[in-house]
Short mmCIF file of C-alpha atoms and ligand atoms in Angstrom, two decimals:
data_model
loop_
_atom_site.label_atom_id
_atom_site.label_comp_id
_atom_site.label_asym_id
_atom_site.label_seq_id
_atom_site.Cartn_x
_atom_site.Cartn_y
_atom_site.Cartn_z
CA MET D 1 0.00 0.00 0.00
CA LYS D 2 1.16 3.53 -0.78
CA ALA D 3 -0.94 6.45 0.43
CA PHE D 4 -1.51 9.77 -1.29
CA VAL D 5 -2.67 12.46 1.15
CA ALA D 6 -4.33 15.64 -0.14
CA GLY D 7 -4.49 18.48 2.39
CA ALA D 8 -1.39 16.98 4.03
CA THR D 9 -0.26 20.25 5.57
CA GLY D 10 -3.64 20.82 7.23
CA GLU D 11 -4.29 20.20 10.90
CA THR D 12 -6.04 16.90 10.18
CA GLY D 13 -4.00 16.00 7.11
CA ARG D 14 -0.67 16.18 8.95
CA ARG D 15 -2.03 13.81 11.61
CA ILE D 16 -3.16 11.42 8.88
CA VAL D 17 0.38 11.51 7.48
CA GLN D 18 1.80 10.77 10.96
CA GLU D 19 -0.63 7.86 11.49
CA LEU D 20 0.28 6.34 8.14
CA ILE D 21 3.99 6.63 8.80
CA ALA D 22 3.58 5.17 12.30
CA ARG D 23 2.10 2.10 10.57
CA ASN D 24 4.96 1.94 8.05
CA ILE D 25 2.71 2.87 5.14
CA PRO D 26 4.68 4.95 2.60
CA VAL D 27 3.19 8.41 2.10
CA ARG D 28 3.11 10.78 -0.83
CA ALA D 29 1.93 14.12 0.53
CA LEU D 30 0.30 16.65 -1.79
CA VAL D 31 1.41 20.12 -0.74
CA ARG D 32 1.16 23.53 -2.30
CA ASP D 33 4.56 24.66 -1.13
CA VAL D 34 7.31 22.15 -0.36
CA GLU D 35 9.38 24.51 1.79
CA THR D 36 6.48 25.36 4.11
CA ALA D 37 5.39 21.72 4.21
CA ARG D 38 8.80 20.46 5.33
CA ALA D 39 8.36 22.29 8.62
CA VAL D 40 5.13 20.48 9.49
CA LEU D 41 5.48 17.02 7.95
CA PRO D 42 7.69 14.10 9.02
CA ALA D 43 10.88 13.57 7.02
CA GLU D 44 9.65 10.11 5.94
CA ALA D 45 6.85 11.64 3.85
CA GLU D 46 7.56 12.20 0.17
CA LEU D 47 6.40 15.71 -0.69
CA VAL D 48 4.88 16.46 -4.08
CA GLU D 49 3.69 19.87 -5.20
CA GLY D 50 0.24 20.32 -6.71
CA ASP D 51 -3.14 21.93 -6.37
CA VAL D 52 -6.50 20.17 -6.32
CA LEU D 53 -7.89 22.99 -8.46
CA LYS D 54 -5.37 22.22 -11.20
CA PRO D 55 -6.29 18.71 -12.32
CA GLU D 56 -3.42 18.64 -14.80
CA SER D 57 -1.03 18.84 -11.82
CA LEU D 58 -2.51 15.78 -10.14
CA THR D 59 -2.03 12.82 -12.48
CA ALA D 60 1.75 12.90 -12.34
CA VAL D 61 2.00 13.53 -8.60
CA LEU D 62 -0.30 10.65 -7.71
CA GLY D 63 2.47 8.40 -9.05
CA ASP D 64 2.23 4.80 -7.88
CA SER D 65 -0.04 5.54 -4.90
CA THR D 66 -2.66 2.85 -4.29
CA VAL D 67 -4.95 4.62 -1.80
CA LEU D 68 -5.95 8.28 -1.44
CA LEU D 69 -6.98 10.23 1.65
CA CYS D 70 -8.44 13.70 1.21
CA ALA D 71 -8.42 16.18 4.12
CA THR D 72 -8.48 19.39 2.12
CA GLY D 73 -10.62 22.29 3.25
CA ALA D 74 -11.31 25.88 2.34
CA LYS D 75 -9.97 28.45 4.79
CA PRO D 76 -12.59 30.91 6.07
CA SER D 77 -12.38 33.92 3.77
CA PHE D 78 -14.44 36.55 2.00
CA ASP D 79 -14.25 34.56 -1.24
CA PRO D 80 -17.78 33.13 -1.60
CA THR D 81 -16.49 30.54 -4.08
CA GLY D 82 -13.90 29.07 -1.65
CA PRO D 83 -15.83 26.04 -0.32
CA TYR D 84 -17.42 25.42 -3.73
CA LYS D 85 -13.99 25.31 -5.33
CA ILE D 86 -12.01 23.38 -2.70
CA ASP D 87 -14.65 21.11 -1.18
CA LEU D 88 -16.54 20.26 -4.38
CA GLU D 89 -14.48 20.99 -7.49
CA GLY D 90 -11.16 20.04 -5.88
CA THR D 91 -12.60 16.77 -4.58
CA LYS D 92 -14.14 15.97 -7.96
CA ASN D 93 -10.73 16.50 -9.55
CA LEU D 94 -9.18 14.08 -7.06
CA VAL D 95 -11.90 11.49 -7.71
CA ASP D 96 -11.43 11.74 -11.47
CA VAL D 97 -7.68 11.26 -11.26
CA ALA D 98 -8.13 8.47 -8.67
CA LYS D 99 -10.30 6.62 -11.17
CA THR D 100 -7.83 6.95 -14.01
CA LYS D 101 -5.00 5.79 -11.73
CA GLY D 102 -6.93 2.80 -10.36
CA ILE D 103 -6.88 3.97 -6.73
CA GLU D 104 -8.13 1.11 -4.51
CA HIS D 105 -9.64 3.14 -1.67
CA PHE D 106 -10.69 6.81 -1.44
CA VAL D 107 -11.06 8.24 2.07
CA PHE D 108 -12.75 11.63 2.37
CA VAL D 109 -12.90 13.85 5.45
CA SER D 110 -16.33 15.45 5.30
CA SER D 111 -18.43 16.80 8.20
CA LEU D 112 -21.43 16.05 10.38
CA CYS D 113 -24.67 17.61 9.16
CA THR D 114 -23.90 17.71 5.43
CA SER D 115 -27.53 16.78 4.79
CA GLN D 116 -28.83 19.83 6.68
CA LEU D 117 -29.36 22.83 4.41
CA PHE D 118 -30.46 25.15 7.24
CA HIS D 119 -27.37 24.60 9.35
CA PRO D 120 -25.38 27.58 10.67
CA LEU D 121 -22.20 26.21 9.07
CA ASN D 122 -23.77 26.87 5.68
CA LEU D 123 -23.33 30.57 6.45
CA PHE D 124 -19.73 29.83 5.43
CA TRP D 125 -20.58 29.95 1.75
CA LEU D 126 -22.78 26.82 1.78
CA ILE D 127 -19.87 24.61 2.78
CA LEU D 128 -22.04 21.68 3.87
CA VAL D 129 -23.94 21.77 0.57
CA TRP D 130 -20.70 21.46 -1.41
CA LYS D 131 -19.37 18.73 0.89
CA LYS D 132 -22.58 16.74 0.41
CA GLN D 133 -22.28 17.06 -3.36
CA ALA D 134 -18.66 15.92 -3.15
CA GLU D 135 -19.77 12.91 -1.08
CA GLU D 136 -22.35 12.01 -3.73
CA TYR D 137 -19.75 12.33 -6.49
CA ILE D 138 -17.49 9.90 -4.61
CA GLN D 139 -20.36 7.48 -4.01
CA LYS D 140 -21.28 7.46 -7.69
CA SER D 141 -17.68 7.17 -8.88
CA GLY D 142 -17.39 3.40 -8.58
CA LEU D 143 -14.34 3.83 -6.33
CA THR D 144 -14.19 1.97 -3.03
CA TYR D 145 -14.64 4.73 -0.46
CA THR D 146 -15.00 5.64 3.18
CA ILE D 147 -16.57 9.01 3.92
CA VAL D 148 -15.67 10.17 7.42
CA ARG D 149 -17.96 12.85 8.87
CA PRO D 150 -16.44 14.25 12.08
CA GLY D 151 -18.00 16.63 14.56
CA GLY D 152 -16.19 19.83 15.59
CA LEU D 153 -12.43 19.31 15.29
CA LYS D 154 -10.07 19.82 18.21
CA ASN D 155 -6.28 19.93 18.13
CA GLU D 156 -5.82 18.48 21.62
CA ASP D 157 -6.16 14.69 21.81
CA ASN D 158 -7.94 13.14 24.80
CA THR D 159 -8.86 9.74 26.22
CA ASP D 160 -12.53 9.93 25.24
CA ALA D 161 -13.95 6.97 23.33
CA ILE D 162 -14.84 7.28 19.67
CA VAL D 163 -18.55 7.08 18.90
CA MET D 164 -19.25 6.02 15.31
CA GLN D 165 -22.70 6.00 13.73
CA SER D 166 -24.44 5.83 10.36
CA ALA D 167 -25.13 8.78 8.08
CA ASP D 168 -27.46 11.48 9.38
CA THR D 169 -27.75 10.17 12.93
CA LEU D 170 -25.25 12.41 14.80
CA PHE D 171 -25.86 16.14 14.93
CA ASP D 172 -23.46 17.58 17.49
CA GLY D 173 -20.29 16.87 19.43
CA SER D 174 -16.59 17.20 18.83
CA ILE D 175 -13.57 15.00 18.25
CA PRO D 176 -9.79 15.42 18.36
CA ARG D 177 -8.18 15.54 14.93
CA GLN D 178 -5.86 12.71 16.02
CA LYS D 179 -8.84 10.39 16.35
CA VAL D 180 -10.19 11.49 12.96
CA ALA D 181 -6.80 10.60 11.48
CA GLN D 182 -6.88 7.18 13.17
CA VAL D 183 -10.36 6.47 11.79
CA CYS D 184 -9.27 7.49 8.29
CA VAL D 185 -6.17 5.29 8.34
CA GLU D 186 -7.95 2.35 10.01
CA SER D 187 -10.63 2.46 7.31
CA LEU D 188 -8.00 1.34 4.79
CA SER D 189 -7.59 -2.03 6.47
CA GLN D 190 -11.08 -2.65 7.85
CA PRO D 191 -13.30 -4.56 5.41
CA ALA D 192 -16.38 -3.21 7.23
CA ALA D 193 -15.32 0.37 6.42
CA ARG D 194 -15.72 -0.07 2.68
CA ASN D 195 -18.33 2.01 0.88
CA LYS D 196 -19.70 3.55 4.05
CA ILE D 197 -20.39 6.98 5.47
CA VAL D 198 -19.35 7.06 9.12
CA GLU D 199 -20.17 9.88 11.52
CA ILE D 200 -17.78 10.28 14.44
CA VAL D 201 -17.50 12.21 17.69
CA ALA D 202 -15.68 11.46 20.94
CA LYS D 203 -17.42 11.12 24.32
CA SER D 204 -16.01 10.56 27.79
CA GLU D 205 -19.04 8.52 28.87
CA ALA D 206 -18.98 6.20 25.82
CA THR D 207 -17.63 2.65 25.94
CA SER D 208 -14.38 2.17 24.09
CA LYS D 209 -14.67 -0.24 21.14
CA SER D 210 -12.21 -1.69 18.63
CA PHE D 211 -12.16 -0.16 15.17
CA GLY D 212 -13.50 -3.44 13.80
CA GLU D 213 -16.55 -3.16 16.06
CA LEU D 214 -17.02 0.53 15.35
CA PHE D 215 -17.12 0.07 11.57
CA ALA D 216 -19.17 -3.13 11.76
CA ASN D 217 -21.88 -1.33 13.78
CA VAL D 218 -22.44 1.20 10.97
CA ALA D 219 -25.01 0.27 8.34
N1 NAP R 301 -13.13 22.76 11.74
C1 NAP R 301 -14.04 21.88 12.12
O1 NAP R 301 -14.50 21.89 13.27
C2 NAP R 301 -14.51 20.84 11.13
C3 NAP R 301 -15.55 19.98 11.50
C4 NAP R 301 -15.92 18.96 10.62
C5 NAP R 301 -15.26 18.83 9.41
N2 NAP R 301 -14.27 19.69 9.05
C6 NAP R 301 -13.57 19.47 7.77
O2 NAP R 301 -12.43 18.68 8.03
C7 NAP R 301 -11.46 18.89 7.00
C8 NAP R 301 -10.10 19.14 7.63
O3 NAP R 301 -10.17 20.32 8.41
P1 NAP R 301 -8.85 20.99 9.04
O4 NAP R 301 -9.31 22.15 9.87
O5 NAP R 301 -8.00 19.96 9.64
O6 NAP R 301 -8.16 21.51 7.70
P2 NAP R 301 -7.10 22.73 7.51
O7 NAP R 301 -6.15 22.77 8.65
O8 NAP R 301 -7.87 23.99 7.18
O9 NAP R 301 -6.30 22.24 6.21
C9 NAP R 301 -6.82 22.35 4.92
C10 NAP R 301 -5.83 21.73 3.96
O10 NAP R 301 -6.34 21.86 2.63
C11 NAP R 301 -5.28 22.31 1.81
N3 NAP R 301 -5.76 22.98 0.61
C12 NAP R 301 -6.60 24.05 0.54
N4 NAP R 301 -6.79 24.40 -0.75
C13 NAP R 301 -6.04 23.53 -1.50
C14 NAP R 301 -5.81 23.38 -2.89
N5 NAP R 301 -6.38 24.19 -3.80
N6 NAP R 301 -5.00 22.37 -3.32
C15 NAP R 301 -4.40 21.54 -2.41
N7 NAP R 301 -4.58 21.63 -1.07
C16 NAP R 301 -5.39 22.62 -0.64
C17 NAP R 301 -4.47 23.24 2.70
O11 NAP R 301 -3.21 23.45 2.12
P3 NAP R 301 -2.28 24.73 2.53
O12 NAP R 301 -1.57 24.33 3.80
O13 NAP R 301 -1.37 24.88 1.36
O14 NAP R 301 -3.21 25.90 2.71
C18 NAP R 301 -4.44 22.40 3.97
O15 NAP R 301 -3.46 21.40 3.87
C19 NAP R 301 -11.99 20.07 6.17
O16 NAP R 301 -12.61 19.58 5.00
C20 NAP R 301 -13.02 20.70 7.09
O17 NAP R 301 -14.02 21.38 6.38
C21 NAP R 301 -13.88 20.68 9.90
#
């Protein structure tokens, strides 16, 4: 297995890279600026420069990767097209190139509540709408996928247990990015994670379960 990580310099993406490397999975990290990326990514990661909005830059950089994890995201800004471009068009570009390159598993970091149009997060230029459309594009692509919908992301890890449920059943809560990264990387080796949407949060009062159990409990 060789993993291609889009959004590798991001707060979640860099943790995905670390999780992959900790499991001895070779990583090709898509970055927009190699010099900046070197400061945040482990030396073991191979850095390749590209932009999800420039599909012509993606085919070559995907190289011999066999799985793809996408943790890109639009930064809050006054550009109303930001989430549309990054979360939808950028993801579609990655899906298209993943298909041509025969990628075996596509993991996408989405969000809780993508099915809710009247959600306050949609005040950020309809971000949940575009994420939902990206999810549907992945689902229709024919690729094997796992769509991971986390609650509010936190940088600090904790000892809370991961709660994992089916699509459109969790509506609030938060989760450390480290745990999101673990779920993404685990999904690559868990047969029960294939072609599923999983919603995740972390709760101190929840019972800790193995990743096998967590994925198997999701319809
Ligand atoms: N914040 C929350 O509470 C929350 C909750 C649920 C879900 N989510 C979602 O979770 C995902 C990860 O969030 P995060 O806060 O960890 O991400 P983040 O730190 O904002 O990182 C975003 C990443 O996307 C990359 N990126 C942006 N535009 C790109 C482009 N055109 N081409 C290539 N890469 C590009 C950035 O690269 P640069 O470093 O070059 O800018 C960065 O690596 C996002 O999709 C977010 O919407 C967030």
